[in-house]
PDB file of C-alpha atoms and ligand atoms in Angstrom:
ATOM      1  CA  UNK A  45       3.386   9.548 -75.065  1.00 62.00           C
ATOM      2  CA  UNK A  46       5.029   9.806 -71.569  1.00 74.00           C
ATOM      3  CA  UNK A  47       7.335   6.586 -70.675  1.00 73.00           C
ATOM      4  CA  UNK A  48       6.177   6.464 -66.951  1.00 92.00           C
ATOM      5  CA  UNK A  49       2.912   7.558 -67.170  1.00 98.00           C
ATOM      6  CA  UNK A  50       0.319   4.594 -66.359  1.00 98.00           C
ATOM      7  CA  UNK A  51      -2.084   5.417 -68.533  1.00 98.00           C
ATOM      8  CA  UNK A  52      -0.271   5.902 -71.798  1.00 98.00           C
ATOM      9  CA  UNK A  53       1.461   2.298 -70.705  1.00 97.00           C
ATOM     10  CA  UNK A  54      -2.207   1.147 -70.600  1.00 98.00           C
ATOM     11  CA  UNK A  55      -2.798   2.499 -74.066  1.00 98.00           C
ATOM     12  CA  UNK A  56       0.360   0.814 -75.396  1.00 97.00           C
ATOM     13  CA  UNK A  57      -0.564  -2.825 -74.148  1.00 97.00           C
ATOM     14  CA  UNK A  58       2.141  -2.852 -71.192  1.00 97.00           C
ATOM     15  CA  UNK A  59      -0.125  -2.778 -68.305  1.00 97.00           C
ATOM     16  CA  UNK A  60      -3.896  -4.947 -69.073  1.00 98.00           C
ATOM     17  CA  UNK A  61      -6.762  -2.722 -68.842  1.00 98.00           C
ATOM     18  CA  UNK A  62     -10.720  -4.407 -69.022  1.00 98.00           C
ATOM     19  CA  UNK A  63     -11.576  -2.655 -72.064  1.00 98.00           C
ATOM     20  CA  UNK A  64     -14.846  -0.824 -72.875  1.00 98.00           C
ATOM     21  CA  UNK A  65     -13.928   0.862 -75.924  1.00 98.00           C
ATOM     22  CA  UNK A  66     -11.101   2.067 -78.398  1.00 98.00           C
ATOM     23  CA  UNK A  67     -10.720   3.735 -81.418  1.00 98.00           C
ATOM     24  CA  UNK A  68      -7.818   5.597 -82.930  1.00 98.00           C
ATOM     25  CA  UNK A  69      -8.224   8.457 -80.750  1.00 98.00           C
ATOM     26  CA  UNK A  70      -9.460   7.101 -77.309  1.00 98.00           C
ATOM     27  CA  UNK A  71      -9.697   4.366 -74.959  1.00 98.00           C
ATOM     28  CA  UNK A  72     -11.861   3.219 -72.491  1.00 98.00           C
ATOM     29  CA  UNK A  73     -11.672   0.841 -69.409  1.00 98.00           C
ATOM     30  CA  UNK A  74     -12.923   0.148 -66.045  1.00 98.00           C
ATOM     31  CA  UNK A  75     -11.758   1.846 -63.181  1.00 98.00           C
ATOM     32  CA  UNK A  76      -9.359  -0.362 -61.521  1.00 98.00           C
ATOM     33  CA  UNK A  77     -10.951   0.495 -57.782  1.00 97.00           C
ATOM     34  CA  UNK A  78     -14.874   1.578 -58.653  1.00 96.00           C
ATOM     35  CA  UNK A  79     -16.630   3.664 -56.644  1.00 94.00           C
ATOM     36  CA  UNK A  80     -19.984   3.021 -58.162  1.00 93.00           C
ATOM     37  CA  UNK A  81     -21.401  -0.380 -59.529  1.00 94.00           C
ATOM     38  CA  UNK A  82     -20.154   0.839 -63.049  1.00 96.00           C
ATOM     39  CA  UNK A  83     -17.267   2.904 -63.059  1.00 96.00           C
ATOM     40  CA  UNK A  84     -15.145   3.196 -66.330  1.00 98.00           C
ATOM     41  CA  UNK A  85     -12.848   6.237 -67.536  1.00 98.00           C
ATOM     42  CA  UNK A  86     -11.788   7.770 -71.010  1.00 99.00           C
ATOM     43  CA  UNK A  87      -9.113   8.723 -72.108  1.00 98.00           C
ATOM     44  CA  UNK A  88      -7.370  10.173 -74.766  1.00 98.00           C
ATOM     45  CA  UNK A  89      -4.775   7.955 -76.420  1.00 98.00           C
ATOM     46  CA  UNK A  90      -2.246  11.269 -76.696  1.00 98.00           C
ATOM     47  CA  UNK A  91      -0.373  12.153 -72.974  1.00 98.00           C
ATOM     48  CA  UNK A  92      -2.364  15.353 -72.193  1.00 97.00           C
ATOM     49  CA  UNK A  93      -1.381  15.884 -68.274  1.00 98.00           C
ATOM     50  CA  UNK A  94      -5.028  17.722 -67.262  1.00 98.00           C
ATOM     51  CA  UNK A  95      -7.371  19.814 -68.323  1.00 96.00           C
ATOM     52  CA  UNK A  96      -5.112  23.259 -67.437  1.00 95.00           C
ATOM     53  CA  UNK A  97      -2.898  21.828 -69.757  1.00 93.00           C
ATOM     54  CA  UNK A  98      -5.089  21.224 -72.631  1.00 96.00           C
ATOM     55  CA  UNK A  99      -6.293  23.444 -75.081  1.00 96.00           C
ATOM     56  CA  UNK A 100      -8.433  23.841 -78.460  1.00 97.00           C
ATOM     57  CA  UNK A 101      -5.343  21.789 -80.138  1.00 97.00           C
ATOM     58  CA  UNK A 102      -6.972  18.570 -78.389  1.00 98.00           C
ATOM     59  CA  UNK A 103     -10.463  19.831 -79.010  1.00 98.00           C
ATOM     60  CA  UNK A 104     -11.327  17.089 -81.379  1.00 98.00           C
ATOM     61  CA  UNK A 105     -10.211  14.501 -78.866  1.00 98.00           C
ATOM     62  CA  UNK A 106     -12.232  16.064 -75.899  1.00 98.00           C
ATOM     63  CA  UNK A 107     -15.320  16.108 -78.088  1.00 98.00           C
ATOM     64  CA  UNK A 108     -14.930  12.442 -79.121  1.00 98.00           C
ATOM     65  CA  UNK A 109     -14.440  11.769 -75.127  1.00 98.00           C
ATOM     66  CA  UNK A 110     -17.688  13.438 -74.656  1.00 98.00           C
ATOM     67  CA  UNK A 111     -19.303  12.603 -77.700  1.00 98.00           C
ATOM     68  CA  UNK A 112     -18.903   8.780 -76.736  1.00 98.00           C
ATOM     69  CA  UNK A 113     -19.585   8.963 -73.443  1.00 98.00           C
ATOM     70  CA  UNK A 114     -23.702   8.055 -73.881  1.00 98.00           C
ATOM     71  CA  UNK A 115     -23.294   5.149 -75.616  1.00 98.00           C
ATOM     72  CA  UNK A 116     -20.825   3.276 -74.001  1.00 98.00           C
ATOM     73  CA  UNK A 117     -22.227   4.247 -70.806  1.00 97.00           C
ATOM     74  CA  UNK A 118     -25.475   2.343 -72.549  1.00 96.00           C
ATOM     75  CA  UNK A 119     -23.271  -0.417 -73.742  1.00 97.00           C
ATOM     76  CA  UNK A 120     -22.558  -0.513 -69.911  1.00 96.00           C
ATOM     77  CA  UNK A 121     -25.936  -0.980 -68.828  1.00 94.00           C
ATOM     78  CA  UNK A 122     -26.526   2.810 -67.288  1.00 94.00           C
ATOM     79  CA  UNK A 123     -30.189   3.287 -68.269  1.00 89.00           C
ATOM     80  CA  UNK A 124     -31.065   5.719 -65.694  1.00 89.00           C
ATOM     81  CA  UNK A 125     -28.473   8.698 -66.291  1.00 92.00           C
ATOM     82  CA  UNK A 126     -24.921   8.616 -65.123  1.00 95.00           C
ATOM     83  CA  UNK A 127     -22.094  11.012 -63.642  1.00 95.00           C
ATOM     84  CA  UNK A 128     -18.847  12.021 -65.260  1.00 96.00           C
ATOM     85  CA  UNK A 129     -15.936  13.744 -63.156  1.00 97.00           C
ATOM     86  CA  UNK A 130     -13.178  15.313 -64.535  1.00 98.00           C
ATOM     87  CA  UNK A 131     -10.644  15.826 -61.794  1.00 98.00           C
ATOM     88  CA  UNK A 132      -7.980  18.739 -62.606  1.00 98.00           C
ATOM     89  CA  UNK A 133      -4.296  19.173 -60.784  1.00 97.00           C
ATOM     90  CA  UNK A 134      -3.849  18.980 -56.709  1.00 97.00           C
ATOM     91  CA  UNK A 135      -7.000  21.152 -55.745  1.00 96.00           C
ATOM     92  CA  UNK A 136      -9.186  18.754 -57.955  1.00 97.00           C
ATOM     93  CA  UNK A 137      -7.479  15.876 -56.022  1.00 96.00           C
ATOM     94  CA  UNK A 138      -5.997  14.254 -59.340  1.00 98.00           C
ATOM     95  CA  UNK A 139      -4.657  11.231 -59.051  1.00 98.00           C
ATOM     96  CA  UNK A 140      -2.884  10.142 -62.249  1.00 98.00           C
ATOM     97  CA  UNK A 141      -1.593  12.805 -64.561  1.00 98.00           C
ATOM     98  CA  UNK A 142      -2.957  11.772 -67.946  1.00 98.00           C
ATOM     99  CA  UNK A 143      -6.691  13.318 -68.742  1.00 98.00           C
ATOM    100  CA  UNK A 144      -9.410  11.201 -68.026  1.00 98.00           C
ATOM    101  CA  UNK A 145     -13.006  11.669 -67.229  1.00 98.00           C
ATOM    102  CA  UNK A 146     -14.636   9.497 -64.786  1.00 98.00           C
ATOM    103  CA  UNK A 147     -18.173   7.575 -65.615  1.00 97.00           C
ATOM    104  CA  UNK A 148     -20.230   6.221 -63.118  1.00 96.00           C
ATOM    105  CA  UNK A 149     -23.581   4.807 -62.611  1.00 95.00           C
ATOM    106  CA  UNK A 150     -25.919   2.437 -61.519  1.00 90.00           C
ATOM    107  CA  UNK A 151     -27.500   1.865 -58.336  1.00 74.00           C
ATOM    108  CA  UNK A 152     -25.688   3.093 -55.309  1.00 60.00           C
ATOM    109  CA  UNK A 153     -27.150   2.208 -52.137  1.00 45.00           C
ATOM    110  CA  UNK A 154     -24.806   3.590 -49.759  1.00 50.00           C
ATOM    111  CA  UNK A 155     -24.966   7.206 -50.742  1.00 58.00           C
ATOM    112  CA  UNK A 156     -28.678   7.512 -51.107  1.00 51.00           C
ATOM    113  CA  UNK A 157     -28.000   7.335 -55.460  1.00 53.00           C
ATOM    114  CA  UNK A 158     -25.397   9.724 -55.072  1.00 52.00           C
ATOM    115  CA  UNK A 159     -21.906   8.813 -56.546  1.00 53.00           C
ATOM    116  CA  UNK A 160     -18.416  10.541 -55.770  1.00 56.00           C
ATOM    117  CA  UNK A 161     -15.203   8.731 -56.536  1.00 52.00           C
TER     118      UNK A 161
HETATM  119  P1  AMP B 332      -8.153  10.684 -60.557  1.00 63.37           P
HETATM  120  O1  AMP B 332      -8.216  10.904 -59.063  1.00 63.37           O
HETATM  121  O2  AMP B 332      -9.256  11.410 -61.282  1.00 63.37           O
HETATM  122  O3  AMP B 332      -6.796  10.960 -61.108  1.00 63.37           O
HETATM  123  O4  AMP B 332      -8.487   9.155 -60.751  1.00 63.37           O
HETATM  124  C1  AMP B 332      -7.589   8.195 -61.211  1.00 63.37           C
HETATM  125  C2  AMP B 332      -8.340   6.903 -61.308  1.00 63.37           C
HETATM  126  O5  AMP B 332      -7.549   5.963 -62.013  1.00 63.37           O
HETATM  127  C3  AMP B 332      -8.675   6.274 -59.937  1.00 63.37           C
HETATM  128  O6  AMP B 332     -10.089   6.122 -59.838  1.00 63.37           O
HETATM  129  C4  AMP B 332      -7.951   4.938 -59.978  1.00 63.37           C
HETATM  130  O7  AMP B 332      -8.669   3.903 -59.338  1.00 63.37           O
HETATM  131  C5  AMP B 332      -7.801   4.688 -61.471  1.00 63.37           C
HETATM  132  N1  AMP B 332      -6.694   3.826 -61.846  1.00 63.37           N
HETATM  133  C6  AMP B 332      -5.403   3.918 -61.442  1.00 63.37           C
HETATM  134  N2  AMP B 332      -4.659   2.958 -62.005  1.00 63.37           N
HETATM  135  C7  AMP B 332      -5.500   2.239 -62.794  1.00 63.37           C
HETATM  136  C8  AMP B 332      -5.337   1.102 -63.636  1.00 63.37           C
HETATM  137  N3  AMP B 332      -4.138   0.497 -63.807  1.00 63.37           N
HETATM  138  N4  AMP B 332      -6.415   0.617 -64.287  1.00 63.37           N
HETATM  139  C9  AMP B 332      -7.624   1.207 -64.132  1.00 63.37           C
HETATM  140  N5  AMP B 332      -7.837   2.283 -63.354  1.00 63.37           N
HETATM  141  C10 AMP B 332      -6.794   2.782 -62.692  1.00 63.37           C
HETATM  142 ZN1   ZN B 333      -0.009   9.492 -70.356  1.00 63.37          ZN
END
């Protein structure tokens, strides 16, 4: 846990989130400025800064990140297929230092179907 990071305040109740999903492990909750019609993240409930810094000690959470990421992106209505971005450190334009991966979907009009965030 990291006092000042937003996302582990998130997981600890101090900042509201819309929730998708939780478990002991991970949480789940829409992206606060989507850049597709659905547009959640996951994230692991322990501080892991990015994917540099993780390693096979947080394999178990990574897989559950993954491992959930169909269904809840079916729970979300994404029946056609949907993107997930994991940005990594300055070069992968990161934003907030706390692992996440980025889900999107749904119809995009502007970008021809294509989504970037
Ligand atoms: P990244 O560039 O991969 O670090 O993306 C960080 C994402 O977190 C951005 O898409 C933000 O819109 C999103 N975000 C930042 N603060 C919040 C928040 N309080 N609740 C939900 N999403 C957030
Ligand atoms: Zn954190």
């Amino acid at each position: 846990m990291s006092q000042d990071c937003i996302f582990c305040r998130i997981v600890r109740g101090e900042i509201p989130c819309r929730k998708v999903y939780e478990d002991d492990e991970i949480l789940a909750f829409h992206d606060i400025k989507p850049a597709a019609p659905v547009h959640f993240l996951i994230i692991p409930k322990v501080h892991v800064e990015t994917l540099y810094d993780s390693d096979l000690k947080y394999q178990q959470v990574l897989g559950r990140m993954l491992g959930m990421a169909g269904q809840l992106a079916r729970e979300q209505g994404l029946t056609d297929g949907f993107r997930t971005i994991i940005n990594c450190g300055r070069v992968g334009r990161q934003e907030v230092y706390h692992l996440h991966m980025h889900v999107l979907g749904g119809p995009d009009p502007l970008r021809g179907g294509l989504i970037s965030p």
